[in-house]
Short mmCIF file of C-alpha atoms in Angstrom, two decimals:
data_model
loop_
_atom_site.label_atom_id
_atom_site.label_comp_id
_atom_site.label_asym_id
_atom_site.label_seq_id
_atom_site.Cartn_x
_atom_site.Cartn_y
_atom_site.Cartn_z
CA UNK A 1 0.00 0.00 0.00
CA UNK A 2 1.42 3.38 -1.06
CA UNK A 3 1.95 6.52 0.97
CA UNK A 4 -0.99 8.39 -0.54
CA UNK A 5 -3.37 5.54 0.26
CA UNK A 6 -2.12 5.35 3.86
CA UNK A 7 -2.38 9.10 4.39
CA UNK A 8 -5.96 9.09 3.15
CA UNK A 9 -6.89 6.13 5.34
CA UNK A 10 -5.43 7.89 8.38
CA UNK A 11 -7.35 11.11 7.65
CA UNK A 12 -10.64 9.23 7.22
CA UNK A 13 -10.04 7.19 10.39
CA UNK A 14 -9.45 10.37 12.39
CA UNK A 15 -12.63 11.92 10.96
CA UNK A 16 -14.55 8.88 12.21
CA UNK A 17 -12.87 8.70 15.63
CA UNK A 18 -13.27 12.44 16.24
CA UNK A 19 -16.87 12.69 14.98
CA UNK A 20 -18.94 14.91 17.23
CA UNK A 21 -22.29 15.18 15.45
CA UNK A 22 -24.81 12.74 14.02
CA UNK A 23 -25.70 12.53 10.33
CA UNK A 24 -29.04 14.24 11.01
CA UNK A 25 -27.23 17.05 12.85
CA UNK A 26 -24.84 17.45 9.93
CA UNK A 27 -27.84 17.84 7.63
CA UNK A 28 -29.45 20.40 9.94
CA UNK A 29 -26.24 22.43 10.20
CA UNK A 30 -25.92 22.50 6.43
CA UNK A 31 -29.45 23.64 5.59
CA UNK A 32 -30.66 20.25 4.51
CA UNK A 33 -27.50 19.06 2.78
CA UNK A 34 -25.41 16.18 4.02
CA UNK A 35 -22.14 17.39 2.50
CA UNK A 36 -19.59 17.97 5.22
CA UNK A 37 -16.12 16.65 4.65
CA UNK A 38 -14.49 16.86 8.07
CA UNK A 39 -16.49 14.09 9.73
CA UNK A 40 -17.41 10.48 8.98
CA UNK A 41 -20.64 9.47 10.69
CA UNK A 42 -20.54 5.65 10.72
CA UNK A 43 -18.29 2.63 10.37
CA UNK A 44 -20.06 1.73 7.12
CA UNK A 45 -19.23 5.17 5.70
CA UNK A 46 -15.64 4.84 6.87
CA UNK A 47 -15.20 1.51 5.09
CA UNK A 48 -16.82 2.89 1.93
CA UNK A 49 -14.70 6.06 1.85
CA UNK A 50 -11.47 4.14 2.46
CA UNK A 51 -12.32 1.69 -0.32
CA UNK A 52 -13.05 4.50 -2.80
CA UNK A 53 -9.99 6.51 -1.77
CA UNK A 54 -7.86 3.42 -2.29
CA UNK A 55 -8.90 3.31 -5.95
CA UNK A 56 -7.96 6.96 -6.49
CA UNK A 57 -4.68 6.55 -4.60
CA UNK A 58 -3.75 3.54 -6.73
CA UNK A 59 -4.35 5.61 -9.88
CA UNK A 60 -2.22 8.51 -8.59
CA UNK A 61 0.66 6.28 -7.59
CA UNK A 62 0.65 4.16 -10.75
CA UNK A 63 -0.11 6.83 -13.33
CA UNK A 64 1.60 9.88 -11.85
CA UNK A 65 4.02 8.54 -9.24
CA UNK A 66 2.68 10.93 -6.60
CA UNK A 67 3.53 10.42 -2.93
CA UNK A 68 2.07 13.48 -1.19
CA UNK A 69 -1.43 14.95 -0.91
CA UNK A 70 -0.24 18.48 -1.70
CA UNK A 71 0.70 17.38 -5.22
CA UNK A 72 -2.89 16.36 -6.03
CA UNK A 73 -5.02 18.78 -8.04
CA UNK A 74 -8.45 18.85 -9.65
CA UNK A 75 -7.12 17.79 -13.06
CA UNK A 76 -5.96 14.51 -11.52
CA UNK A 77 -9.54 13.92 -10.37
CA UNK A 78 -11.00 14.77 -13.79
CA UNK A 79 -8.64 12.39 -15.55
CA UNK A 80 -9.39 9.67 -13.01
CA UNK A 81 -13.16 10.05 -13.41
CA UNK A 82 -12.85 10.01 -17.20
CA UNK A 83 -11.06 6.67 -16.93
CA UNK A 84 -13.69 5.35 -14.54
CA UNK A 85 -16.47 6.46 -16.88
CA UNK A 86 -14.77 4.61 -19.73
CA UNK A 87 -14.92 1.42 -17.64
CA UNK A 88 -18.71 1.75 -17.49
CA UNK A 89 -18.93 2.30 -13.72
CA UNK A 90 -22.33 3.14 -12.28
CA UNK A 91 -23.30 6.68 -11.35
CA UNK A 92 -23.47 5.63 -7.71
CA UNK A 93 -19.86 4.41 -7.78
CA UNK A 94 -18.63 7.58 -9.48
CA UNK A 95 -20.32 9.70 -6.80
CA UNK A 96 -18.79 7.54 -4.09
CA UNK A 97 -15.33 8.05 -5.59
CA UNK A 98 -15.75 11.84 -5.65
CA UNK A 99 -17.18 11.98 -2.12
CA UNK A 100 -14.19 10.07 -0.71
CA UNK A 101 -11.76 12.39 -2.53
CA UNK A 102 -13.47 15.44 -1.03
CA UNK A 103 -13.37 13.90 2.44
CA UNK A 104 -9.62 13.47 2.25
CA UNK A 105 -8.66 16.63 0.38
CA UNK A 106 -11.18 19.16 1.72
CA UNK A 107 -11.64 17.51 5.11
CA UNK A 108 -7.89 17.62 5.75
CA UNK A 109 -7.77 21.27 4.59
CA UNK A 110 -5.23 20.48 1.86
CA UNK A 111 -7.91 21.94 -0.41
CA UNK A 112 -10.15 24.89 0.42
CA UNK A 113 -13.92 24.21 0.45
CA UNK A 114 -14.32 26.00 -2.89
CA UNK A 115 -11.88 23.53 -4.44
CA UNK A 116 -14.13 20.54 -3.85
CA UNK A 117 -14.98 18.45 -6.89
CA UNK A 118 -18.37 17.25 -8.10
CA UNK A 119 -19.68 15.28 -11.07
CA UNK A 120 -22.13 18.09 -11.84
CA UNK A 121 -19.46 20.78 -12.14
CA UNK A 122 -17.12 18.51 -14.09
CA UNK A 123 -19.92 17.81 -16.58
CA UNK A 124 -21.03 21.43 -16.89
CA UNK A 125 -17.44 22.55 -17.52
CA UNK A 126 -16.91 19.86 -20.15
CA UNK A 127 -14.23 17.94 -18.27
CA UNK A 128 -16.04 14.59 -18.30
CA UNK A 129 -18.74 12.95 -20.40
CA UNK A 130 -22.23 14.36 -19.87
CA UNK A 131 -23.72 10.86 -20.13
CA UNK A 132 -24.27 9.38 -16.71
CA UNK A 133 -23.13 5.97 -15.54
CA UNK A 134 -25.48 3.02 -15.25
CA UNK A 135 -28.44 3.65 -12.96
CA UNK A 136 -29.29 -0.02 -12.49
CA UNK A 137 -26.70 -0.38 -9.82
CA UNK A 138 -26.98 -3.87 -8.51
CA UNK A 139 -27.47 -6.12 -11.53
CA UNK A 140 -28.00 -5.84 -15.24
CA UNK A 141 -30.88 -8.30 -14.99
CA UNK A 142 -34.20 -8.00 -13.20
CA UNK A 143 -35.09 -10.74 -10.73
CA UNK A 144 -37.39 -12.38 -13.25
CA UNK A 145 -34.78 -12.20 -16.01
CA UNK A 146 -32.19 -13.75 -13.70
CA UNK A 147 -34.46 -16.69 -12.89
CA UNK A 148 -35.32 -17.22 -16.56
CA UNK A 149 -31.74 -17.02 -17.82
CA UNK A 150 -30.12 -18.91 -14.93
CA UNK A 151 -32.55 -21.77 -14.35
CA UNK A 152 -29.94 -24.16 -12.94
CA UNK A 153 -28.75 -21.64 -10.35
CA UNK A 154 -32.33 -20.74 -9.46
CA UNK A 155 -33.44 -24.36 -9.03
CA UNK A 156 -30.38 -25.15 -6.89
CA UNK A 157 -31.08 -22.15 -4.62
CA UNK A 158 -34.84 -21.83 -5.03
CA UNK A 159 -35.77 -21.71 -1.36
CA UNK A 160 -33.33 -18.92 -0.55
CA UNK A 161 -34.12 -16.87 -3.66
CA UNK A 162 -37.88 -17.20 -3.18
CA UNK A 163 -37.56 -16.26 0.50
CA UNK A 164 -35.59 -13.17 -0.53
CA UNK A 165 -38.26 -12.28 -3.08
CA UNK A 166 -41.11 -12.81 -0.63
CA UNK A 167 -39.79 -10.65 2.23
CA UNK A 168 -37.47 -8.19 0.42
CA UNK A 169 -34.62 -8.85 2.83
CA UNK A 170 -31.00 -7.89 2.40
CA UNK A 171 -28.37 -10.64 2.51
CA UNK A 172 -27.21 -9.38 5.92
CA UNK A 173 -30.79 -9.58 7.23
CA UNK A 174 -31.17 -13.21 6.15
CA UNK A 175 -27.73 -14.37 7.32
CA UNK A 176 -26.69 -11.77 9.87
CA UNK A 177 -23.21 -10.28 9.93
CA UNK A 178 -20.05 -11.72 11.40
CA UNK A 179 -19.48 -10.23 14.84
CA UNK A 180 -23.01 -8.82 15.03
CA UNK A 181 -25.49 -9.65 17.80
CA UNK A 182 -28.18 -10.20 15.17
CA UNK A 183 -27.56 -13.60 13.54
CA UNK A 184 -30.17 -13.76 10.78
CA UNK A 185 -33.63 -15.25 10.23
CA UNK A 186 -34.65 -18.24 12.36
CA UNK A 187 -38.04 -19.58 13.39
CA UNK A 188 -37.65 -17.38 16.46
CA UNK A 189 -38.04 -14.22 14.37
CA UNK A 190 -40.13 -15.46 11.45
CA UNK A 191 -43.73 -15.47 12.55
CA UNK A 192 -47.33 -14.36 12.41
CA UNK A 193 -50.03 -12.90 14.62
CA UNK A 194 -52.32 -15.51 16.13
CA UNK A 195 -55.20 -16.29 13.78
CA UNK A 196 -53.38 -14.94 10.73
CA UNK A 197 -51.56 -16.81 7.99
CA UNK A 198 -49.58 -13.77 6.87
CA UNK A 199 -45.91 -14.16 7.81
CA UNK A 200 -43.46 -11.40 8.64
CA UNK A 201 -39.77 -11.37 9.54
CA UNK A 202 -38.48 -9.43 12.53
CA UNK A 203 -35.01 -8.23 11.53
CA UNK A 204 -32.19 -5.79 12.21
CA UNK A 205 -31.39 -4.04 8.97
CA UNK A 206 -28.91 -1.58 7.55
CA UNK A 207 -27.65 0.92 10.10
CA UNK A 208 -28.88 -1.27 12.96
CA UNK A 209 -32.53 -0.40 12.28
CA UNK A 210 -35.19 -2.75 13.66
CA UNK A 211 -38.22 -3.51 11.52
CA UNK A 212 -40.96 -5.97 10.66
CA UNK A 213 -40.83 -7.08 7.01
CA UNK A 214 -44.19 -8.48 5.81
CA UNK A 215 -44.50 -11.11 3.10
CA UNK A 216 -45.81 -9.85 -0.23
CA UNK A 217 -49.41 -10.88 -0.79
CA UNK A 218 -48.83 -12.78 -4.05
CA UNK A 219 -46.37 -15.12 -2.24
CA UNK A 220 -48.25 -15.33 1.06
CA UNK A 221 -49.69 -18.81 0.51
CA UNK A 222 -46.40 -20.20 -0.82
CA UNK A 223 -44.46 -18.96 2.21
CA UNK A 224 -47.12 -20.13 4.66
CA UNK A 225 -47.13 -23.63 3.15
CA UNK A 226 -43.36 -23.78 3.52
CA UNK A 227 -42.78 -22.08 6.89
CA UNK A 228 -46.13 -21.43 8.56
CA UNK A 229 -46.38 -24.47 10.82
CA UNK A 230 -42.91 -23.86 12.31
CA UNK A 231 -43.16 -20.10 12.54
CA UNK A 232 -43.49 -18.21 15.79
CA UNK A 233 -46.84 -16.94 17.06
CA UNK A 234 -46.41 -13.27 18.02
CA UNK A 235 -48.64 -11.94 20.78
CA UNK A 236 -50.19 -8.48 20.82
CA UNK A 237 -48.45 -7.95 24.15
CA UNK A 238 -45.04 -8.45 22.53
CA UNK A 239 -45.80 -6.28 19.51
CA UNK A 240 -47.00 -3.48 21.80
CA UNK A 241 -43.63 -3.31 23.53
CA UNK A 242 -41.37 -0.36 22.60
CA UNK A 243 -39.17 -0.96 19.56
CA UNK A 244 -36.02 -0.52 21.65
CA UNK A 245 -37.13 -3.35 23.96
CA UNK A 246 -38.04 -5.67 21.08
CA UNK A 247 -34.70 -4.95 19.43
CA UNK A 248 -32.80 -6.06 22.56
CA UNK A 249 -34.91 -9.22 22.81
CA UNK A 250 -34.41 -10.01 19.12
CA UNK A 251 -30.63 -9.75 19.36
CA UNK A 252 -30.61 -11.95 22.44
CA UNK A 253 -32.55 -14.83 20.90
CA UNK A 254 -31.09 -15.15 17.36
CA UNK A 255 -28.57 -17.95 16.91
CA UNK A 256 -26.58 -18.58 13.73
CA UNK A 257 -26.91 -22.34 14.23
CA UNK A 258 -30.69 -22.03 14.00
CA UNK A 259 -30.78 -19.95 10.80
CA UNK A 260 -33.22 -21.01 8.11
CA UNK A 261 -30.39 -20.86 5.58
CA UNK A 262 -26.92 -22.01 6.56
CA UNK A 263 -25.14 -21.99 3.19
CA UNK A 264 -24.42 -18.41 2.11
CA UNK A 265 -23.43 -18.64 -1.55
CA UNK A 266 -22.33 -15.34 -3.07
CA UNK A 267 -22.36 -16.63 -6.63
CA UNK A 268 -25.63 -14.79 -7.25
CA UNK A 269 -27.07 -11.50 -6.03
CA UNK A 270 -30.09 -11.12 -3.79
CA UNK A 271 -30.67 -7.39 -4.03
CA UNK A 272 -32.48 -7.69 -7.35
CA UNK A 273 -35.12 -9.67 -5.46
CA UNK A 274 -35.48 -6.72 -3.11
CA UNK A 275 -36.14 -4.54 -6.16
CA UNK A 276 -38.88 -6.95 -7.25
CA UNK A 277 -40.34 -6.88 -3.73
CA UNK A 278 -40.61 -3.07 -3.83
CA UNK A 279 -42.29 -3.10 -7.24
CA UNK A 280 -44.82 -5.74 -6.19
CA UNK A 281 -45.55 -4.15 -2.82
CA UNK A 282 -46.20 -0.79 -4.48
CA UNK A 283 -48.86 -2.44 -6.62
CA UNK A 284 -50.36 -4.24 -3.64
CA UNK A 285 -50.43 -1.23 -1.31
CA UNK A 286 -51.90 1.00 -4.01
CA UNK A 287 -54.66 -1.56 -4.55
CA UNK A 288 -55.23 -1.69 -0.77
CA UNK A 289 -55.59 2.07 -0.42
CA UNK A 290 -57.72 2.44 -3.55
CA UNK A 291 -60.27 0.12 -1.93
CA UNK A 292 -60.46 2.57 0.97
CA UNK A 293 -60.10 5.94 -0.78
CA UNK A 294 -61.25 5.24 -4.31
CA UNK A 295 -59.42 4.44 -7.53
CA UNK A 296 -56.72 6.88 -8.58
CA UNK A 297 -57.63 8.06 -12.07
CA UNK A 298 -55.29 10.09 -14.27
CA UNK A 299 -57.36 13.17 -13.44
CA UNK A 300 -56.96 12.58 -9.70
CA UNK A 301 -53.25 11.95 -10.16
CA UNK A 302 -52.74 15.27 -11.94
CA UNK A 303 -54.90 17.25 -9.50
CA UNK A 304 -53.16 15.94 -6.36
CA UNK A 305 -49.63 15.48 -7.68
CA UNK A 306 -46.75 16.57 -5.44
CA UNK A 307 -42.99 16.05 -5.48
CA UNK A 308 -41.76 13.02 -3.56
CA UNK A 309 -38.08 13.83 -3.00
CA UNK A 310 -38.55 15.66 0.32
CA UNK A 311 -41.33 13.52 1.78
CA UNK A 312 -40.60 11.72 5.03
CA UNK A 313 -42.91 10.02 7.49
CA UNK A 314 -43.41 8.70 11.00
CA UNK A 315 -45.33 5.52 11.68
CA UNK A 316 -47.14 4.89 14.95
CA UNK A 317 -47.23 1.14 15.53
CA UNK A 318 -49.89 1.37 18.24
CA UNK A 319 -52.41 3.24 16.11
CA UNK A 320 -51.22 2.02 12.70
CA UNK A 321 -51.26 5.60 11.44
CA UNK A 322 -48.63 7.28 9.32
CA UNK A 323 -47.82 10.98 9.51
CA UNK A 324 -46.42 12.30 6.23
CA UNK A 325 -44.47 15.53 5.99
CA UNK A 326 -42.25 17.45 3.62
CA UNK A 327 -39.03 19.08 4.83
CA UNK A 328 -37.13 21.87 3.10
CA UNK A 329 -34.98 24.84 3.99
CA UNK A 330 -35.76 28.49 3.21
CA UNK A 331 -33.44 31.35 4.13
CA UNK A 332 -31.55 29.02 6.44
CA UNK A 333 -34.72 27.98 8.28
CA UNK A 334 -36.01 24.42 8.42
CA UNK A 335 -39.62 24.23 7.19
CA UNK A 336 -41.85 21.20 7.82
CA UNK A 337 -45.20 20.89 6.04
CA UNK A 338 -47.80 18.17 6.40
CA UNK A 339 -48.52 16.01 3.36
CA UNK A 340 -51.97 14.50 2.90
CA UNK A 341 -51.90 10.68 2.60
CA UNK A 342 -53.80 10.67 -0.68
CA UNK A 343 -51.72 13.25 -2.46
CA UNK A 344 -50.18 11.55 -5.47
CA UNK A 345 -46.55 10.96 -6.42
CA UNK A 346 -44.61 9.49 -9.30
CA UNK A 347 -41.44 7.58 -8.48
CA UNK A 348 -39.77 6.19 -11.58
CA UNK A 349 -42.60 4.79 -13.69
CA UNK A 350 -44.82 4.11 -10.70
CA UNK A 351 -47.74 6.42 -9.93
CA UNK A 352 -49.84 6.23 -6.80
CA UNK A 353 -50.92 7.61 -3.45
CA UNK A 354 -48.17 8.92 -1.18
CA UNK A 355 -49.40 6.67 1.64
CA UNK A 356 -48.85 3.59 -0.56
CA UNK A 357 -45.24 4.58 -1.13
CA UNK A 358 -44.62 5.29 2.57
CA UNK A 359 -45.91 1.82 3.46
CA UNK A 360 -43.44 0.18 1.09
CA UNK A 361 -40.58 2.42 2.18
CA UNK A 362 -41.24 1.33 5.76
CA UNK A 363 -41.38 -2.36 4.75
CA UNK A 364 -37.83 -2.17 3.32
CA UNK A 365 -36.40 -0.13 6.18
CA UNK A 366 -36.38 3.46 4.91
CA UNK A 367 -38.09 6.56 6.27
CA UNK A 368 -38.35 8.72 3.18
CA UNK A 369 -39.65 8.26 -0.34
CA UNK A 370 -36.70 9.32 -2.49
CA UNK A 371 -34.83 6.12 -1.57
CA UNK A 372 -37.42 4.07 -3.46
CA UNK A 373 -36.12 5.53 -6.71
CA UNK A 374 -33.10 3.21 -6.65
CA UNK A 375 -35.34 0.15 -6.63
CA UNK A 376 -37.46 1.17 -9.62
#
């Protein structure tokens, strides 16, 4: 490992160790923007930034023979990004590369804040191609295309793949993570409410967030036939406990030796099944709410349409009600406005009620609507 790589790793590690504010606080201090390059908020971010910086450092050392940060300039970044674009890297990866560079160069004060780099400015100034990288980040194939074109792999791993499709779980939620208290899905955290045959998984997701992930309706019978008899019966008393208490209990009772799936093959992706889950749940939840509030016609869609990118929500498990709101900043002041549940939004090609989208966002462990865009 070269000197530039090591210097960057050290700077990022210090930003993580010396962090003093949460990610939400960073956003509040920057009028709604997350960009702040002198702090790293989580271990996941630290690992990501170090990985991306390592790629840039390798380029600098191999292509230019640089050994010190003060020798790095914006033209090095532009040339590096042009090369990465030529490799066909996704837009998400390109942004991650640039963010890590800013964290090291601006965060260490080698560069001034006005020297930071961005894909937008590089495109507008003609330094890199205006065409964006791939937006289908995780796989070139949809879940259905994968199953059709890889029948042998699908048949050999059918139970795992179908389980992933049915509950929209990440790999880490199915198998747990090494060193983590949460050890994956077992019959202790796959269950149903007494009298119901609709399964849900109680999991710890990305960022340590607790949630209940319900089975999609079109796979409900299939999952019940396979797992229903062995699944846990959840009591109302348990589900009425505070989330923090349930989270502690969940971590205490999961055991890797009891996992539903022991063999964790990484020869195929699971995230495309999560994409399929989101698409199907959006259809199902829209159908559910249309039965209550009436069918959404094109006229209704146009009359009630609102932007989705700033919509967040809070869900009250005791009442089953969702409060929707829109957050933005004006003249440095944080403004929060209520959003009516049956206002309409368009995310990707999907159109529907805002409440339908918030349901699905909650099912997959997010608390705002713009995140759904990456699944569609």
